[in-house]
Short mmCIF file of C-alpha atoms in Angstrom, two decimals:
data_model
loop_
_atom_site.label_atom_id
_atom_site.label_comp_id
_atom_site.label_asym_id
_atom_site.label_seq_id
_atom_site.Cartn_x
_atom_site.Cartn_y
_atom_site.Cartn_z
CA MET J 1 -3.89 34.00 18.91
CA ARG J 2 -4.37 30.84 20.92
CA GLY J 3 -3.86 27.28 19.76
CA LEU J 4 -6.34 24.55 20.53
CA SER J 5 -5.46 22.45 23.57
CA ARG J 6 -5.24 18.69 23.16
CA ILE J 7 -7.14 16.13 25.21
CA SER J 8 -8.92 12.97 24.20
CA VAL J 9 -11.71 13.99 21.86
CA ILE J 10 -15.27 12.76 22.34
CA VAL J 11 -15.70 10.07 19.71
CA VAL J 12 -18.05 10.98 16.86
CA VAL J 13 -17.11 8.19 14.51
CA VAL J 14 -14.86 5.43 15.76
CA ILE J 15 -12.69 5.23 12.66
CA LEU J 16 -12.28 9.00 12.50
CA ALA J 17 -11.01 9.11 16.06
CA VAL J 18 -8.69 6.14 15.56
CA VAL J 19 -7.04 7.48 12.43
CA ALA J 20 -6.82 10.97 13.92
CA MET J 21 -4.81 9.42 16.80
CA GLY J 22 -6.82 11.05 19.52
CA ALA J 23 -6.46 14.66 18.37
CA GLY J 24 -8.90 16.99 20.09
CA TYR J 25 -9.50 20.17 22.01
CA ILE J 26 -10.98 21.37 25.30
CA TYR J 27 -14.74 21.85 25.23
CA LEU J 28 -17.17 23.11 27.85
CA SER J 29 -20.11 21.12 29.19
CA LYS J 30 -22.37 23.95 28.04
CA PRO J 31 -20.92 25.77 25.03
CA PRO J 32 -21.33 29.54 25.05
CA SER J 33 -23.99 30.93 22.76
CA PHE J 34 -22.87 32.95 19.77
CA SER J 35 -24.45 36.13 21.12
CA SER J 36 -22.60 35.83 24.43
CA MET J 37 -19.24 35.33 22.72
CA GLY J 38 -19.37 38.45 20.53
CA LYS J 39 -16.81 36.96 18.18
CA ILE J 40 -16.42 34.52 15.33
CA VAL J 41 -14.17 31.53 15.85
CA VAL J 42 -12.86 30.11 12.59
CA VAL J 43 -11.22 26.70 12.25
CA VAL J 44 -9.16 25.90 9.18
CA ASN J 45 -8.48 22.47 7.72
CA PRO J 46 -5.19 21.11 9.09
CA VAL J 47 -2.37 20.99 6.54
CA PRO J 48 1.38 21.21 7.13
CA ARG J 49 2.25 24.80 8.10
CA GLU J 50 5.33 26.45 9.54
CA ARG J 51 4.54 30.16 9.78
CA VAL J 52 0.79 30.21 9.54
CA GLU J 53 -0.17 31.18 13.08
CA ALA J 54 2.16 34.17 13.02
CA GLU J 55 0.82 35.33 9.67
CA ALA J 56 -2.87 34.47 10.11
CA ARG J 57 -3.54 37.94 11.49
CA GLU J 58 -3.82 39.16 7.89
CA LEU J 59 -6.88 37.00 7.29
CA GLU J 60 -8.32 37.74 10.73
CA SER J 61 -8.00 41.48 10.12
CA PHE J 62 -9.72 41.25 6.76
CA LEU J 63 -12.69 39.35 8.19
CA GLU J 64 -12.92 41.67 11.21
CA SER J 65 -13.04 44.70 8.91
CA ARG J 66 -15.91 43.19 6.94
CA LEU J 67 -17.91 41.71 9.83
CA GLY J 68 -17.37 44.29 12.56
CA LEU J 69 -16.60 41.50 15.03
CA ASP J 70 -13.55 39.99 16.66
CA VAL J 71 -12.35 37.01 14.59
CA GLU J 72 -10.09 34.27 15.91
CA LEU J 73 -8.46 31.69 13.63
CA TYR J 74 -7.43 28.25 14.82
CA PHE J 75 -5.56 25.54 12.95
CA PRO J 76 -6.42 22.23 14.66
CA THR J 77 -4.20 19.23 14.12
CA SER J 78 -6.96 16.97 12.78
CA VAL J 79 -10.27 16.96 10.97
CA ALA J 80 -11.73 15.28 14.07
CA ALA J 81 -11.09 18.46 16.04
CA ILE J 82 -12.78 20.56 13.36
CA VAL J 83 -15.92 18.42 13.42
CA GLU J 84 -16.01 18.42 17.20
CA SER J 85 -15.49 22.18 17.47
CA LEU J 86 -18.52 22.71 15.23
CA ARG J 87 -20.54 20.06 17.02
CA PHE J 88 -20.02 21.57 20.47
CA GLY J 89 -20.29 25.21 19.46
CA HIS J 90 -16.68 26.25 19.90
CA ALA J 91 -16.32 27.36 16.30
CA GLN J 92 -18.85 29.08 14.08
CA LEU J 93 -17.03 28.87 10.75
CA ALA J 94 -14.83 26.19 9.15
CA LEU J 95 -12.71 26.67 6.03
CA GLY J 96 -11.12 24.08 3.76
CA VAL J 97 -13.22 21.17 5.04
CA GLY J 98 -12.98 18.02 2.92
CA SER J 99 -16.17 16.46 1.62
CA LEU J 100 -16.14 13.50 4.04
CA PRO J 101 -15.69 15.49 7.29
CA ALA J 102 -18.15 18.03 5.86
CA ALA J 103 -20.75 15.30 5.38
CA LEU J 104 -20.10 14.11 8.93
CA ALA J 105 -20.41 17.63 10.34
CA LEU J 106 -23.70 18.11 8.51
CA TYR J 107 -24.95 14.94 10.23
CA VAL J 108 -23.80 15.67 13.77
CA ALA J 109 -23.58 19.47 14.05
CA ASP J 110 -26.08 22.25 13.49
CA VAL J 111 -24.26 23.66 10.47
CA GLU J 112 -24.90 24.44 6.83
CA MET J 113 -22.68 24.47 3.77
CA LEU J 114 -22.02 28.09 2.86
CA LEU J 115 -19.68 27.86 -0.13
CA VAL J 116 -17.58 25.38 -2.08
CA GLU J 117 -13.97 25.75 -3.20
CA VAL J 118 -13.04 25.90 -6.85
CA ARG J 119 -9.48 24.61 -6.99
CA ASP J 120 -6.69 24.24 -9.52
CA VAL J 121 -6.75 20.50 -10.18
CA VAL J 122 -5.56 18.17 -12.92
CA ILE J 123 -8.16 16.04 -14.67
CA GLY J 124 -6.41 13.52 -16.87
CA ASN J 125 -3.83 15.59 -18.75
CA GLU J 126 -5.60 18.93 -18.35
CA SER J 127 -5.29 21.55 -15.62
CA ARG J 128 -8.70 22.90 -14.72
CA ALA J 129 -10.35 25.16 -12.16
CA ALA J 130 -13.19 23.04 -10.77
CA PRO J 131 -15.15 22.27 -7.58
CA TYR J 132 -14.44 18.57 -8.14
CA TYR J 133 -11.62 16.27 -9.22
CA TYR J 134 -10.85 12.62 -10.05
CA SER J 135 -8.54 9.91 -8.79
CA TYR J 136 -6.84 7.11 -10.67
CA TRP J 137 -5.68 3.54 -10.22
CA ILE J 138 -2.08 3.43 -11.45
CA VAL J 139 0.50 0.68 -11.98
CA ALA J 140 4.17 0.82 -12.95
CA LYS J 141 4.72 1.40 -16.67
CA ASP J 142 6.56 -1.89 -17.11
CA SER J 143 4.05 -3.96 -15.12
CA PRO J 144 2.15 -6.76 -16.87
CA TYR J 145 -1.24 -5.58 -15.58
CA ARG J 146 -3.71 -4.30 -18.16
CA GLY J 147 -6.83 -3.95 -16.00
CA LEU J 148 -7.91 -4.10 -12.38
CA GLU J 149 -9.12 -7.65 -12.94
CA ASP J 150 -5.44 -8.67 -13.30
CA LEU J 151 -4.70 -7.43 -9.78
CA ARG J 152 -6.79 -9.91 -7.82
CA GLY J 153 -4.66 -11.22 -4.97
CA LYS J 154 -1.95 -8.60 -5.57
CA ARG J 155 -0.58 -5.80 -3.35
CA ALA J 156 -2.37 -2.43 -3.15
CA CYS J 157 -1.49 0.83 -1.41
CA PHE J 158 -4.02 3.43 -0.24
CA PRO J 159 -3.26 6.79 1.44
CA ASN J 160 -5.59 6.14 4.40
CA GLU J 161 -9.11 5.01 5.19
CA LEU J 162 -10.32 8.60 5.63
CA SER J 163 -9.33 9.64 2.11
CA THR J 164 -12.33 10.36 -0.08
CA SER J 165 -10.35 10.22 -3.32
CA GLY J 166 -7.77 7.71 -2.14
CA TYR J 167 -10.05 5.13 -0.52
CA ILE J 168 -13.82 5.69 -0.59
CA PHE J 169 -14.11 6.39 -4.31
CA PRO J 170 -11.66 3.60 -5.27
CA MET J 171 -13.82 1.22 -3.20
CA TYR J 172 -16.85 2.58 -5.04
CA ARG J 173 -15.19 1.73 -8.36
CA LEU J 174 -14.40 -1.81 -7.23
CA VAL J 175 -18.05 -2.27 -6.23
CA GLN J 176 -19.24 -0.86 -9.56
CA LEU J 177 -17.00 -3.30 -11.42
CA GLY J 178 -18.29 -6.20 -9.34
CA TYR J 179 -14.92 -7.07 -7.78
CA ILE J 180 -16.05 -6.53 -4.18
CA LYS J 181 -19.37 -6.41 -2.36
CA PRO J 182 -20.66 -4.04 0.33
CA PRO J 183 -19.60 -3.41 2.97
CA ALA J 184 -16.55 -2.63 0.86
CA ASP J 185 -13.22 -3.98 2.03
CA PRO J 186 -10.19 -4.05 -0.28
CA LYS J 187 -9.10 -7.34 1.28
CA GLN J 188 -11.99 -8.97 -0.55
CA PHE J 189 -10.00 -8.46 -3.75
CA PHE J 190 -6.34 -7.76 -2.95
CA GLY J 191 -3.95 -10.15 -1.27
CA GLU J 192 -2.16 -7.42 0.65
CA VAL J 193 -3.45 -3.95 1.58
CA VAL J 194 -1.19 -1.14 2.81
CA PHE J 195 -2.27 2.24 4.23
CA ALA J 196 0.85 4.35 3.81
CA GLY J 197 -0.38 7.71 5.12
CA GLY J 198 -0.41 9.73 1.90
CA TYR J 199 -0.22 9.76 -1.88
CA ALA J 200 3.53 10.46 -1.94
CA GLN J 201 4.20 7.46 0.29
CA CYS J 202 2.06 5.19 -1.87
CA TRP J 203 3.75 6.41 -5.04
CA GLU J 204 7.14 5.70 -3.46
CA ALA J 205 5.97 2.19 -2.57
CA LEU J 206 4.88 1.60 -6.17
CA LYS J 207 8.16 2.95 -7.57
CA ARG J 208 10.17 0.66 -5.32
CA GLY J 209 8.09 -2.37 -6.28
CA HIS J 210 6.70 -2.86 -2.78
CA VAL J 211 3.12 -2.81 -4.11
CA ASP J 212 1.52 -3.56 -7.47
CA VAL J 213 -1.08 -0.80 -7.66
CA THR J 214 -1.91 2.47 -5.95
CA ILE J 215 -4.07 5.59 -6.27
CA MET J 216 -3.18 9.07 -7.51
CA ALA J 217 -5.51 12.08 -7.23
CA GLY J 218 -5.86 15.23 -9.27
CA ASP J 219 -5.64 17.55 -6.27
CA VAL J 220 -2.17 16.58 -5.05
CA PRO J 221 0.82 18.88 -5.67
CA VAL J 222 1.34 19.20 -9.40
CA SER J 223 4.94 17.97 -9.22
CA LEU J 224 3.84 14.75 -7.51
CA TYR J 225 0.93 14.26 -9.91
CA TRP J 226 3.03 14.55 -13.07
CA GLU J 227 5.91 12.50 -11.68
CA ALA J 228 3.48 9.69 -10.95
CA MET J 229 1.36 9.96 -14.07
CA ASN J 230 4.34 10.25 -16.43
CA ASN J 231 5.91 7.13 -14.96
CA SER J 232 2.87 4.89 -14.61
CA ARG J 233 -0.16 3.61 -16.48
CA VAL J 234 -3.76 4.39 -15.55
CA LEU J 235 -6.05 1.36 -15.29
CA GLU J 236 -9.22 3.04 -13.99
CA GLN J 237 -10.48 6.39 -12.77
CA GLN J 238 -13.24 7.45 -10.37
CA GLY J 239 -15.12 10.69 -9.79
CA SER J 240 -16.23 13.33 -9.89
CA ILE J 241 -15.14 13.81 -6.27
CA PRO J 242 -16.47 16.87 -4.39
CA ALA J 243 -13.92 19.52 -3.46
CA HIS J 244 -13.59 21.20 -0.06
CA VAL J 245 -16.32 23.38 1.42
CA VAL J 246 -17.04 26.15 3.92
CA LEU J 247 -19.33 25.33 6.84
CA VAL J 248 -21.08 27.83 9.09
CA SER J 249 -23.01 27.28 12.31
CA LYS J 250 -26.74 27.88 12.18
CA SER J 251 -26.35 29.59 15.57
CA VAL J 252 -24.95 32.54 13.62
CA PRO J 253 -27.81 34.93 12.73
CA LYS J 254 -28.89 34.80 9.10
CA ASP J 255 -27.84 38.37 8.33
CA LEU J 256 -24.36 37.69 9.71
CA ARG J 257 -24.12 34.45 7.75
CA ASP J 258 -24.84 36.47 4.62
CA ARG J 259 -22.12 38.97 5.55
CA ILE J 260 -19.68 36.12 6.12
CA LYS J 261 -20.54 34.71 2.71
CA ASN J 262 -20.04 38.08 1.05
CA ALA J 263 -16.71 38.58 2.83
CA LEU J 264 -15.48 35.17 1.70
CA LEU J 265 -16.59 35.84 -1.87
CA GLU J 266 -14.63 39.09 -1.70
CA LEU J 267 -11.58 36.98 -0.86
CA ASN J 268 -11.80 35.66 -4.41
CA ASN J 269 -9.90 38.85 -5.20
CA LYS J 270 -7.14 37.76 -2.80
CA PRO J 271 -6.27 34.26 -4.04
CA ASP J 272 -2.70 34.48 -2.73
CA LEU J 273 -4.02 35.00 0.79
CA MET J 274 -6.33 32.00 0.53
CA ARG J 275 -3.61 29.83 -1.00
CA LYS J 276 -1.47 30.64 2.02
CA PHE J 277 -4.04 29.82 4.69
CA VAL J 278 -6.65 27.48 3.23
CA SER J 279 -5.44 25.59 0.17
CA ALA J 280 -2.36 25.80 -2.03
CA ILE J 281 -4.57 25.15 -5.06
CA PHE J 282 -7.35 27.61 -4.15
CA VAL J 283 -8.89 29.53 -7.09
CA ARG J 284 -12.13 30.94 -5.71
CA PHE J 285 -15.23 30.30 -3.63
CA GLU J 286 -18.57 29.78 -5.31
CA GLU J 287 -22.13 29.00 -4.26
CA LYS J 288 -23.54 25.54 -4.84
CA GLY J 289 -26.33 23.47 -3.33
CA VAL J 290 -25.21 21.01 -0.66
CA GLU J 291 -27.17 18.08 -2.10
CA GLU J 292 -25.78 18.68 -5.58
CA HIS J 293 -22.22 19.06 -4.35
CA LEU J 294 -22.09 16.10 -1.96
CA LYS J 295 -24.30 13.72 -3.98
CA PRO J 296 -21.35 11.84 -5.56
CA LEU J 297 -19.91 11.16 -2.10
CA MET J 298 -23.25 10.09 -0.65
CA ASP J 299 -23.81 7.79 -3.64
CA ALA J 300 -20.37 6.26 -3.06
CA LEU J 301 -21.01 5.71 0.66
CA GLU J 302 -24.40 4.13 -0.03
CA ALA J 303 -23.14 1.83 -2.80
CA THR J 304 -20.13 0.65 -0.80
CA GLY J 305 -22.11 0.09 2.38
CA LEU J 306 -19.74 2.43 4.23
CA LYS J 307 -22.20 5.17 5.16
CA ASP J 308 -22.80 3.89 8.69
CA LYS J 309 -19.07 3.40 9.23
CA TYR J 310 -18.21 6.99 8.37
CA LEU J 311 -21.32 8.96 9.30
CA ARG J 312 -22.48 7.15 12.44
CA VAL J 313 -22.70 9.21 15.63
CA SER J 314 -21.16 7.48 18.65
CA GLY J 315 -20.80 8.68 22.20
#
């Protein structure tokens, strides 16, 4: 198994490259065709892993047995590298791709959405297996704020600007409520805006009184979700937010794409394997139309005036 090398990635979207801190991979000036490679290269959404490369052979072996081809799994360090690997033909299959990078890949790469993930999420106070989830504006329980309108000029924390549930959909809600105008910028409404790098960091900032409001999402670790929700008040919610998807290159012959789909659907019988390699909250794959699945995201990008910012091809 070989890891992806790191060099400066060709910029697809300026903000994606900036937030990804230059993560990338080596690409060839003329990518090899699928037929000449004789193998399937799979990239998996980057999440913190310690043992995964040593253990990934289990998933590779399963796919090889079903497809009759050599399968290589890679775990890039950023979503930018996943999009670029699909764009330049160095990967034919991508697992665990969030809805925003998936939408970008569909714009810039010759790929199609093969399947969506049904995941174990929390919606309000209820655990549910769903291909979508919600996020919530929360304030400290003892705060004086009773609605978002009370937070004008206050301090807000967001995970990062690439977070669909932690930034794009909250901006969508502010636009819907008439508090900001497109192109959406939280500084139109809040006096101080912090991007802390994750939900846990934002929750910590709220607990310590460093900010007045933050976002919590229903697909974070359950322990974090309940700690935050049991010790805060919800002012607003937004969603439904599309869950992660599987993308496949159209360079892969149709009959092989169908075999890949069938193999992945068979993995629904091995949820522990998928929870290890793809998502800790994985339940199953299911088929769903791309327009239906991504419509809430596209509506949010259109309404906020952020579509060009996130889905523009550059370079």
